[in-house]
XYZ file of C-alpha atoms in Angstrom:
657
model
C -16.075 13.780 37.263
C -15.798 12.812 33.625
C -14.205 15.471 31.473
C -15.514 16.140 27.979
C -13.213 17.977 25.538
C -14.414 20.031 22.612
C -16.627 18.222 20.093
C -14.514 16.123 17.773
C -14.422 16.476 14.028
C -15.434 13.475 11.954
C -12.640 11.293 10.659
C -12.815 8.644 8.001
C -11.064 5.320 8.156
C -7.851 5.128 6.190
C -8.138 4.283 2.557
C -7.210 0.797 1.560
C -3.630 0.318 0.556
C -2.826 -0.512 -3.038
C -3.429 -4.120 -3.874
C 0.237 -4.903 -4.159
C 3.115 -2.600 -4.853
C 5.124 -5.171 -6.790
C 2.155 -6.454 -8.738
C 2.036 -3.217 -10.670
C 5.767 -2.976 -11.127
C 7.225 -2.495 -14.549
C 10.799 -3.117 -15.673
C 12.883 -0.109 -14.843
C 14.603 1.945 -17.480
C 17.967 0.373 -16.708
C 20.132 -1.859 -18.871
C 20.846 -5.418 -17.800
C 24.507 -4.560 -17.271
C 23.707 -1.630 -14.951
C 21.300 -3.794 -12.985
C 23.814 -6.613 -12.592
C 26.564 -4.206 -11.522
C 24.572 -3.619 -8.335
C 25.660 -7.095 -7.241
C 29.276 -5.911 -6.930
C 29.181 -5.220 -3.148
C 28.210 -8.851 -2.567
C 30.627 -10.261 -5.161
C 33.578 -8.105 -4.139
C 34.711 -10.267 -1.166
C 35.045 -13.312 -3.479
C 36.288 -11.464 -6.548
C 39.785 -13.029 -6.422
C 38.500 -16.586 -6.470
C 35.964 -15.803 -9.199
C 38.666 -14.111 -11.272
C 40.929 -17.145 -10.914
C 38.029 -19.385 -11.933
C 37.410 -17.234 -15.024
C 41.105 -17.374 -15.979
C 41.107 -21.149 -15.566
C 38.028 -21.411 -17.795
C 39.636 -19.194 -20.457
C 42.769 -21.345 -20.320
C 40.649 -24.492 -20.700
C 38.896 -23.035 -23.753
C 42.218 -22.017 -25.291
C 43.512 -25.541 -24.722
C 40.550 -26.745 -26.743
C 41.573 -24.415 -29.590
C 45.030 -26.015 -29.701
C 43.479 -29.319 -30.744
C 42.775 -28.136 -34.344
C 46.418 -27.052 -34.645
C 47.547 -30.549 -33.605
C 45.189 -32.004 -36.214
C 46.757 -29.733 -38.879
C 50.214 -30.969 -37.903
C 49.064 -34.593 -38.018
C 47.387 -34.295 -41.445
C 50.178 -32.340 -43.120
C 52.920 -34.295 -41.323
C 52.654 -37.899 -40.113
C 49.505 -38.713 -42.143
C 50.898 -37.263 -45.363
C 54.297 -38.902 -44.727
C 52.694 -42.215 -43.690
C 54.469 -42.090 -40.320
C 52.625 -44.361 -37.795
C 54.809 -43.250 -34.897
C 53.943 -39.616 -35.591
C 50.240 -40.475 -35.738
C 50.429 -42.205 -32.342
C 52.315 -39.212 -30.947
C 49.648 -36.857 -32.270
C 46.939 -39.024 -30.724
C 48.781 -38.834 -27.394
C 48.894 -35.051 -27.680
C 45.137 -34.933 -28.350
C 44.451 -37.195 -25.359
C 46.579 -35.073 -23.041
C 44.945 -31.877 -24.295
C 41.492 -33.369 -23.728
C 42.363 -34.450 -20.191
C 43.877 -31.043 -19.431
C 40.759 -29.282 -20.704
C 38.465 -31.480 -18.567
C 40.613 -30.994 -15.445
C 40.680 -27.233 -15.911
C 36.903 -27.023 -16.263
C 36.520 -29.213 -13.164
C 38.871 -26.897 -11.266
C 36.797 -23.895 -12.341
C 33.641 -25.490 -10.986
C 35.328 -26.260 -7.657
C 36.631 -22.709 -7.391
C 33.198 -21.090 -7.777
C 31.034 -23.491 -5.720
C 31.922 -22.293 -2.209
C 32.150 -18.523 -2.813
C 28.858 -18.417 -4.736
C 27.066 -20.269 -1.953
C 28.463 -17.633 0.380
C 27.257 -14.798 -1.861
C 23.751 -16.271 -2.014
C 23.645 -16.780 1.767
C 24.824 -13.216 2.440
C 22.275 -11.751 0.024
C 19.500 -13.766 1.641
C 20.626 -12.687 5.112
C 20.795 -9.043 3.987
C 17.270 -9.289 2.581
C 15.978 -10.801 5.825
C 17.667 -8.092 7.908
C 16.155 -5.400 5.707
C 12.677 -6.932 5.983
C 12.993 -6.851 9.767
C 13.935 -3.156 9.690
C 11.298 -2.010 7.209
C 8.273 -0.218 8.680
C 4.927 -1.905 9.180
C 3.465 0.234 6.378
C 5.745 -1.545 3.902
C 4.550 -4.983 5.018
C 0.945 -3.780 4.813
C 1.455 -3.020 1.103
C 3.512 -5.995 -0.064
C 2.091 -9.532 -0.407
C 4.195 -12.034 1.477
C 4.447 -14.286 -1.582
C 6.260 -11.556 -3.508
C 8.771 -11.217 -0.680
C 9.222 -14.989 -0.421
C 9.879 -15.324 -4.161
C 12.560 -12.636 -3.933
C 14.299 -14.515 -1.133
C 14.132 -17.898 -2.876
C 13.569 -18.011 -6.650
C 15.283 -14.714 -7.462
C 18.376 -15.496 -5.394
C 18.600 -18.925 -7.011
C 18.603 -17.244 -10.438
C 21.363 -14.883 -9.305
C 23.517 -17.754 -8.021
C 23.066 -19.588 -11.330
C 24.055 -16.430 -13.208
C 27.204 -15.930 -11.159
C 28.128 -19.601 -11.531
C 27.610 -19.985 -15.271
C 26.539 -17.072 -17.543
C 28.805 -14.486 -15.871
C 31.884 -16.655 -16.409
C 31.004 -18.086 -19.788
C 29.921 -14.818 -21.376
C 33.518 -13.741 -20.766
C 35.062 -17.131 -21.575
C 33.042 -17.615 -24.751
C 33.777 -14.075 -25.873
C 37.518 -14.603 -25.466
C 37.259 -18.050 -27.111
C 35.454 -16.622 -30.137
C 38.006 -13.816 -30.551
C 40.976 -16.168 -30.242
C 39.345 -18.677 -32.605
C 38.631 -15.993 -35.210
C 42.234 -14.808 -34.962
C 43.481 -18.372 -35.572
C 41.163 -18.789 -38.570
C 42.195 -15.467 -40.101
C 45.861 -16.410 -39.728
C 45.216 -19.777 -41.371
C 43.259 -18.305 -44.306
C 41.822 -14.840 -44.255
C 39.326 -15.444 -47.079
C 37.687 -18.336 -45.231
C 37.772 -16.229 -42.045
C 35.809 -13.453 -43.743
C 33.236 -15.992 -44.940
C 32.767 -17.165 -41.347
C 32.452 -13.539 -40.138
C 29.593 -12.850 -42.566
C 26.689 -13.570 -40.130
C 28.215 -11.463 -37.308
C 26.141 -8.309 -37.921
C 22.764 -10.119 -38.254
C 23.578 -12.050 -35.067
C 24.321 -8.862 -33.101
C 21.059 -7.224 -34.256
C 19.075 -10.361 -33.409
C 20.569 -10.521 -29.917
C 19.748 -6.841 -29.320
C 16.078 -7.326 -30.245
C 15.889 -10.525 -28.205
C 17.311 -8.823 -25.107
C 14.653 -6.096 -25.136
C 11.718 -8.466 -25.635
C 12.919 -11.153 -23.236
C 13.504 -8.759 -20.333
C 9.836 -7.736 -20.176
C 8.589 -11.321 -20.397
C 11.077 -12.476 -17.745
C 9.905 -9.749 -15.372
C 6.283 -10.707 -15.889
C 7.026 -14.380 -15.229
C 8.898 -13.685 -11.993
C 6.117 -11.407 -10.713
C 3.585 -14.119 -11.540
C 5.645 -16.627 -9.567
C 5.358 -14.250 -6.599
C 1.570 -13.997 -7.039
C 1.308 -17.778 -7.221
C 3.405 -18.112 -4.063
C 1.033 -15.727 -2.281
C -1.995 -17.830 -3.219
C -0.310 -21.038 -2.055
C 0.737 -19.466 1.252
C -2.727 -18.035 1.917
C -4.347 -21.379 1.072
C -2.070 -23.260 3.451
C -2.481 -20.788 6.316
C -6.235 -20.516 5.754
C -6.889 -24.194 5.168
C -9.396 -24.318 8.056
C -11.478 -21.536 6.510
C -11.283 -23.102 3.050
C -12.410 -26.488 4.330
C -14.938 -25.020 6.747
C -16.744 -23.114 3.989
C -16.139 -25.723 1.287
C -14.200 -23.260 -0.855
C -11.521 -25.671 -2.054
C -12.902 -25.659 -5.595
C -12.909 -21.866 -5.884
C -9.377 -21.714 -4.478
C -8.321 -24.411 -6.935
C -9.831 -22.384 -9.774
C -7.972 -19.259 -8.643
C -4.729 -21.222 -8.452
C -5.368 -22.795 -11.866
C -6.001 -19.362 -13.373
C -2.704 -17.981 -12.096
C -0.952 -21.172 -13.196
C -2.337 -20.758 -16.721
C -1.107 -17.169 -16.827
C 2.344 -18.256 -15.688
C 2.334 -21.113 -18.199
C 1.435 -18.709 -21.002
C 4.273 -16.386 -19.985
C 6.745 -19.272 -19.803
C 5.642 -20.426 -23.268
C 6.229 -16.891 -24.526
C 9.744 -17.075 -23.100
C 10.243 -20.462 -24.775
C 9.109 -19.098 -28.142
C 11.515 -16.168 -27.908
C 14.350 -18.476 -26.912
C 13.497 -20.893 -29.737
C 13.488 -18.035 -32.247
C 16.909 -16.712 -31.293
C 18.280 -20.247 -31.041
C 17.116 -20.934 -34.616
C 18.807 -17.780 -35.894
C 22.027 -18.376 -33.950
C 22.279 -21.974 -35.161
C 21.185 -21.419 -38.783
C 23.373 -18.451 -39.764
C 26.696 -19.966 -38.582
C 25.804 -23.301 -40.239
C 25.237 -21.508 -43.545
C 28.600 -19.750 -43.123
C 30.313 -23.073 -42.331
C 28.801 -24.640 -45.444
C 29.972 -21.729 -47.561
C 33.490 -21.891 -46.023
C 33.643 -25.652 -46.687
C 32.806 -25.160 -50.374
C 35.369 -22.368 -50.775
C 37.987 -24.365 -48.859
C 37.517 -27.515 -50.957
C 37.885 -25.457 -54.137
C 41.111 -23.928 -52.774
C 42.492 -27.362 -51.827
C 41.635 -28.659 -55.310
C 43.451 -25.687 -56.838
C 46.463 -26.292 -54.579
C 46.102 -22.910 -52.922
C 45.311 -24.442 -49.507
C 46.670 -27.580 -47.865
C 44.326 -30.302 -46.658
C 45.728 -29.985 -43.142
C 44.956 -26.272 -43.048
C 41.364 -26.926 -44.176
C 40.951 -29.635 -41.513
C 42.377 -27.307 -38.846
C 40.153 -24.460 -40.033
C 36.995 -26.578 -39.931
C 38.001 -28.064 -36.566
C 38.405 -24.540 -35.201
C 34.957 -23.627 -36.533
C 33.467 -26.684 -34.825
C 35.275 -25.740 -31.586
C 33.565 -22.347 -31.773
C 30.147 -23.869 -32.444
C 29.245 -24.272 -28.759
C 30.390 -20.781 -27.674
C 28.315 -19.233 -30.468
C 25.214 -21.378 -30.013
C 25.235 -20.792 -26.243
C 24.826 -17.031 -26.712
C 21.035 -17.360 -26.770
C 20.439 -19.044 -23.453
C 23.333 -17.186 -21.803
C 21.598 -13.924 -22.720
C 18.281 -15.341 -21.493
C 19.775 -16.337 -18.131
C 21.456 -12.937 -17.883
C 18.154 -11.146 -18.502
C 16.437 -13.262 -15.847
C 19.283 -12.475 -13.450
C 19.011 -8.746 -14.225
C 15.268 -8.896 -13.541
C 15.907 -10.813 -10.318
C 18.435 -8.143 -9.310
C 15.889 -5.385 -9.894
C 13.286 -7.243 -7.852
C 15.785 -7.893 -5.056
C 16.843 -4.259 -4.819
C 13.245 -3.038 -4.935
C 13.094 -4.303 -1.360
C 16.653 -3.371 -0.410
C 16.118 0.208 -1.648
C 13.115 0.747 0.615
C 13.795 3.165 3.445
C 14.169 1.268 6.744
C 13.087 2.485 10.150
C 15.554 5.030 11.454
C 16.037 6.619 14.841
C 15.271 10.312 14.348
C 16.161 13.214 16.621
C 13.483 14.347 19.037
C 11.137 17.122 18.044
C 11.339 20.376 19.903
C 9.026 20.835 22.877
C 5.878 22.690 22.003
C 5.421 25.915 23.878
C 3.504 25.395 27.085
C 3.683 21.580 27.089
C 4.603 19.968 30.378
C 6.721 16.821 30.154
C 5.142 14.972 33.100
C 5.629 11.299 33.871
C 3.914 8.211 32.568
C 2.567 7.949 29.029
C 1.383 11.164 27.396
C -0.168 11.852 23.986
C 0.134 15.513 23.028
C -1.802 16.692 19.981
C -1.166 13.404 18.205
C -2.307 13.239 14.607
C -1.996 10.238 12.295
C -2.821 9.575 8.653
C -1.848 6.387 6.848
C 0.960 7.029 4.328
C -1.101 5.796 1.378
C -4.318 7.598 2.341
C -5.774 9.791 -0.430
C -4.309 13.314 -0.474
C -6.459 15.778 1.416
C -8.309 13.095 3.378
C -8.822 13.840 7.086
C -6.480 12.041 9.499
C -7.642 8.928 11.302
C -6.440 10.436 14.590
C -6.670 14.189 15.016
C -5.141 16.042 18.004
C -5.350 13.211 20.507
C -4.502 14.400 24.033
C -4.275 11.843 26.813
C -2.127 11.528 29.938
C -1.688 8.194 31.711
C 0.030 8.833 35.020
C 2.869 6.590 36.266
C 1.462 3.349 37.633
C -1.982 4.096 36.244
C -3.928 1.962 33.780
C -6.346 3.513 31.296
C -8.886 1.614 29.206
C -9.336 2.880 25.647
C -12.901 2.452 24.403
C -14.350 3.365 21.054
C -16.540 2.211 18.187
C -15.252 -0.211 15.585
C -12.910 1.589 13.205
C -12.342 4.549 15.519
C -8.556 4.019 15.545
C -7.950 2.322 18.904
C -5.480 -0.271 17.565
C -3.746 2.371 15.453
C -3.290 4.582 18.510
C -1.712 1.733 20.487
C 0.606 0.940 17.551
C 2.019 4.473 17.741
C 3.512 3.869 21.199
C 6.171 1.308 20.136
C 6.550 3.239 16.840
C 5.091 0.550 14.623
C 3.698 3.597 12.824
C 5.086 7.126 12.969
C 2.863 9.953 14.153
C 1.929 12.504 11.504
C 1.850 15.320 14.036
C 2.165 15.959 17.756
C 4.248 13.743 19.988
C 4.177 10.878 22.476
C 6.316 10.888 25.617
C 7.322 8.206 28.084
C 8.184 9.646 31.482
C 8.610 13.033 29.814
C 10.944 11.812 27.041
C 9.822 11.999 23.417
C 9.720 8.487 21.944
C 11.475 9.764 18.813
C 14.452 10.652 21.000
C 14.768 7.013 22.057
C 16.381 4.345 19.969
C 13.878 1.765 18.828
C 15.736 -0.915 20.743
C 15.450 1.035 24.001
C 11.851 2.070 23.332
C 10.704 -1.473 22.638
C 12.540 -2.712 25.709
C 10.448 -0.260 27.780
C 7.112 -1.021 26.097
C 5.515 -4.461 25.866
C 2.605 -5.104 23.521
C -0.070 -7.807 23.319
C -2.165 -7.582 20.164
C -5.748 -8.679 19.672
C -4.640 -11.296 17.134
C -2.045 -13.407 18.977
C 0.922 -14.439 16.845
C 3.051 -17.408 17.814
C 6.100 -18.747 16.021
C 7.223 -22.245 15.065
C 9.087 -22.705 18.331
C 8.492 -24.071 21.795
C 6.055 -22.555 24.287
C 8.948 -21.298 26.405
C 10.742 -19.708 23.461
C 7.572 -17.919 22.385
C 6.962 -16.496 25.859
C 10.576 -15.567 26.625
C 10.718 -13.621 23.358
C 9.291 -10.742 25.394
C 12.086 -10.849 28.004
C 15.751 -9.995 28.052
C 18.569 -12.403 27.300
C 19.010 -13.368 30.951
C 15.440 -14.570 31.503
C 14.959 -18.188 32.521
C 12.555 -20.696 34.014
C 11.600 -18.477 36.937
C 10.442 -15.615 34.715
C 8.690 -18.077 32.408
C 6.754 -19.689 35.283
C 5.719 -16.267 36.635
C 4.463 -15.070 33.247
C 2.514 -18.264 32.623
C 0.928 -17.918 36.063
C -0.113 -14.312 35.412
C -1.669 -15.245 32.059
C -3.275 -18.358 33.584
C -1.464 -20.411 30.941
C -0.757 -23.342 33.245
C -1.974 -25.646 30.467
C 1.553 -25.320 29.024
C 2.931 -27.554 31.769
C 0.450 -30.298 30.821
C 1.550 -30.398 27.175
C 3.476 -33.518 26.036
C 6.902 -31.887 26.492
C 5.776 -29.180 28.878
C 7.044 -25.722 27.965
C 9.425 -27.334 25.453
C 6.482 -28.434 23.318
C 6.600 -27.085 19.773
C 3.415 -25.139 19.008
C 3.674 -25.383 15.220
C 3.280 -22.671 12.611
C 1.360 -19.694 14.084
C 0.540 -21.874 17.104
C -2.391 -23.457 15.270
C -2.029 -26.614 17.350
C -3.420 -24.577 20.278
C -6.865 -23.092 20.792
C -7.521 -19.393 20.312
C -7.741 -18.805 24.051
C -4.486 -20.672 24.675
C -2.685 -18.629 22.032
C -4.016 -15.403 23.530
C -2.868 -16.374 27.020
C 0.633 -17.169 25.736
C 0.714 -13.809 23.950
C -0.266 -12.111 27.203
C 2.437 -14.045 29.065
C 4.951 -12.837 26.490
C 3.883 -9.240 27.133
C 4.299 -9.413 30.929
C 7.346 -11.701 31.210
C 9.835 -8.842 30.957
C 8.191 -6.714 33.695
C 7.823 -3.757 31.300
C 7.549 -0.176 32.514
C 4.797 0.423 29.970
C 2.234 -2.117 28.852
C -0.033 -1.823 25.809
C -2.794 -4.421 25.600
C -5.116 -4.576 22.592
C -8.233 -6.395 23.868
C -6.046 -9.152 25.357
C -8.890 -11.268 26.797
C -11.312 -11.417 23.861
C -10.845 -15.160 23.241
C -11.240 -16.292 26.872
C -14.275 -17.795 28.530
C -15.870 -16.019 31.490
C -14.184 -18.060 34.230
C -10.720 -17.995 32.668
C -11.118 -14.279 31.975
C -11.927 -13.611 35.633
C -8.868 -15.605 36.770
C -6.574 -13.804 34.309
C -7.970 -10.427 35.343
C -7.307 -11.172 39.014
C -3.655 -11.950 38.283
C -3.355 -9.108 35.798
C -4.439 -6.541 38.385
C -1.239 -7.158 40.346
C 0.836 -6.693 37.197
C -0.959 -3.461 36.326
C -0.225 -2.107 39.803
C 3.493 -1.987 38.935
C 3.310 -0.622 35.399
C 1.757 2.120 33.293
C -0.801 0.531 30.988
C -3.031 1.399 28.031
C -5.698 -1.255 27.467
C -8.014 -1.415 24.475
C -11.299 -2.730 25.851
C -14.646 -3.728 24.441
C -16.267 -5.390 27.468
C -17.128 -4.024 30.904
C -15.083 -6.737 32.612
C -11.946 -5.574 30.806
C -12.760 -1.915 31.446
C -12.911 -2.606 35.181
C -9.204 -3.529 35.110
C -8.348 0.123 34.476
C -8.258 3.065 36.847
C -9.783 5.373 34.241
C -11.450 5.119 30.845
C -10.793 7.206 27.709
C -13.446 7.333 24.968
C -12.026 7.647 21.441
C -14.529 9.100 19.019
C -14.130 10.956 15.746
C -10.351 10.701 15.917
C -10.094 12.413 19.320
C -10.411 11.618 22.987
C -14.031 12.632 23.544
C -14.231 11.926 27.280
C -12.081 10.699 30.169
C -13.294 9.422 33.522
C -14.044 6.348 35.551
C -16.236 3.610 34.167
C -19.197 4.620 36.340
C -18.805 8.330 35.575
C -18.831 7.773 31.817
C -21.625 5.253 32.090
C -23.694 7.894 33.874
C -22.719 11.004 31.928
C -21.857 9.893 28.385
C -24.550 8.401 26.150
C -22.111 7.144 23.523
C -20.083 5.264 26.130
C -23.255 3.779 27.601
C -24.316 2.608 24.151
C -20.938 0.949 23.569
C -21.024 -0.812 26.917
C -24.590 -1.967 26.220
C -23.278 -3.901 23.222
C -24.719 -1.579 20.587
C -21.342 -0.923 18.980
C -21.778 0.829 15.659
C -18.851 1.147 13.236
C -17.365 4.621 13.289
C -18.362 5.390 9.740
C -21.972 4.330 10.275
C -22.135 6.145 13.599
C -21.483 9.445 11.880
C -24.374 9.019 9.472
C -27.587 10.602 10.773
C -30.476 8.255 11.331
C -34.159 9.094 11.020
C -36.035 7.251 13.772
C -39.542 6.178 12.950
C -40.703 7.214 16.419
C -39.785 10.217 18.554
C -36.373 9.692 20.156
C -36.216 9.172 23.893
C -32.542 9.627 24.802
C -32.909 9.207 28.535
C -34.433 5.749 28.540
C -31.685 3.952 26.565
C -29.036 5.561 28.715
C -30.816 4.541 31.892
C -31.319 1.009 30.566
C -27.661 0.811 29.574
C -26.593 2.064 32.995
C -28.725 -0.548 34.741
C -27.501 -3.351 32.482
C -23.873 -2.349 32.797
C -24.086 -2.001 36.548
C -25.310 -5.605 36.707
C -22.534 -6.771 34.345
C -19.915 -4.867 36.286
C -21.092 -6.364 39.572
C -21.011 -9.853 38.078
C -17.495 -9.348 36.719
C -16.291 -7.941 40.044
C -17.717 -10.945 41.905
C -16.011 -13.366 39.501
C -12.687 -11.549 39.883
C -13.006 -11.539 43.672
C -13.758 -15.270 43.695
C -10.701 -15.931 41.550
C -8.510 -13.911 43.903
C -9.853 -15.852 46.892
C -9.198 -19.169 45.133
C -5.658 -18.102 44.386
C -5.115 -16.993 48.007
C -6.272 -20.413 49.224
């Protein structure tokens, strides 16, 4: 007999997740230096080589500052004394210093190339590992384009920062200090003239840093949004072409491109402004120092060689000073990239938690058991009722149960709780009496195999896609068995057989072929527990009957929960559970529920009403006659069930022959 628990309470579908977590992000209240210091764990293994490279660069810059001193010696010595040999010797010194400086800078570049590539690769690998360990709820919130931009564009900016700005902010700072010391020693009055613009430059850089950081963050987020649009357009190209929406997609892309262009132009204007200030103020100081120096030479207070050396030192410092603008800009972009990178790395990954205590009076039992399971999506509005509320269901060892319910009733969500793709809000789920939270995720997912309604294939061969559901020791024998169960024999007829590459998301195959390969992947490992989410929805009637005949033998050796929408799929199961209003409303055989439960009869008759609409009362224009629809549904479903059973029996006989 079908059992009918207490009337369920209405439950609403989960609220939609925020459009995109990162899209609404704002720069954090953290200085660029504090943000960049978070890179230390990745930089630490190569710190020695980077330190040596920085020392080499400082030495190269200091070598460049020796050149003005050689010029002073040449002007006050050999040139003043009209000594050609001394002039040639000075020229040789300048040549050797120039070669030494070039070699040292080349050595610095060689020293940083390999370790920085390693740092970038390790950061990318760490990001990928974290993405694999983050819960499904995280991936539901974040657009894939934002994640892709963090793993590509942002890491490229960080590598560029570590290769150039990080070193040269230090090198140029040391070069400027040493150069100023040399100028002050040569003539302190001229040195003070050169130091005049220092305070305005510091204030300008401070203002620039604050403004540029916000614009840089906006630009990098917009790059992520643009990446999302491109990815969606490529993956959905069939829909775009099928509905002739290429113009609207092009307009959307053009709009985002214009926004990004405007932001990049804003960055360019800020950079141009600080560049103008950084170039203009030192040039004014140099002009003033030249006038004062010429007057001092004319008065005999200063030698011509000292003035030449002083001006040569100023010119040697021109590049370190003028580079401050774009070095700060690159540093701000790197700090923003670091924040964006660690926004993902700081997310809490899936963790194996200790098992909850047994509830009083609960019996462990074998098989798959749901005990008072409640679930609410993490981003559902506060106070909203749970999608699943006190679900109780026991699937005995070796038994298969079909889960039936209206659209939006939570069937797929319930199946996702078994492999812990989502965490239950309340209650517990046990496998052979053991709470799933007491199992490591690796062990749990080795026990439970899943086939989703939307089959997902990877850019790999047919065999690699199927064997993904098996252990490391699986081979051709297991592959052939799984393909036979899923009636995916078409794989052997592909150009390279099971070694044929299926392309991105398996789009080179039909929907039915992809679904059969996904089913083969679920059964290849001979799982103890099998969760199938409407696994035959894309198959034609004859193929469905053949797959069902083979699947019956697999279900005889496993404990299975099958989401079903059609009578033919329901007949695979030993019992049927009706999910309604967030609870299990009835459990029984297909024929029992068809006879005793009007809602189940309506669903099997094809009059599936979304859960939300089903809860709204309707006012029939004519007096309701509840018995007749139920009787009609029972008659129709009996005919459909008989037809499906005959097709399955014929398939079994064909296979036996």
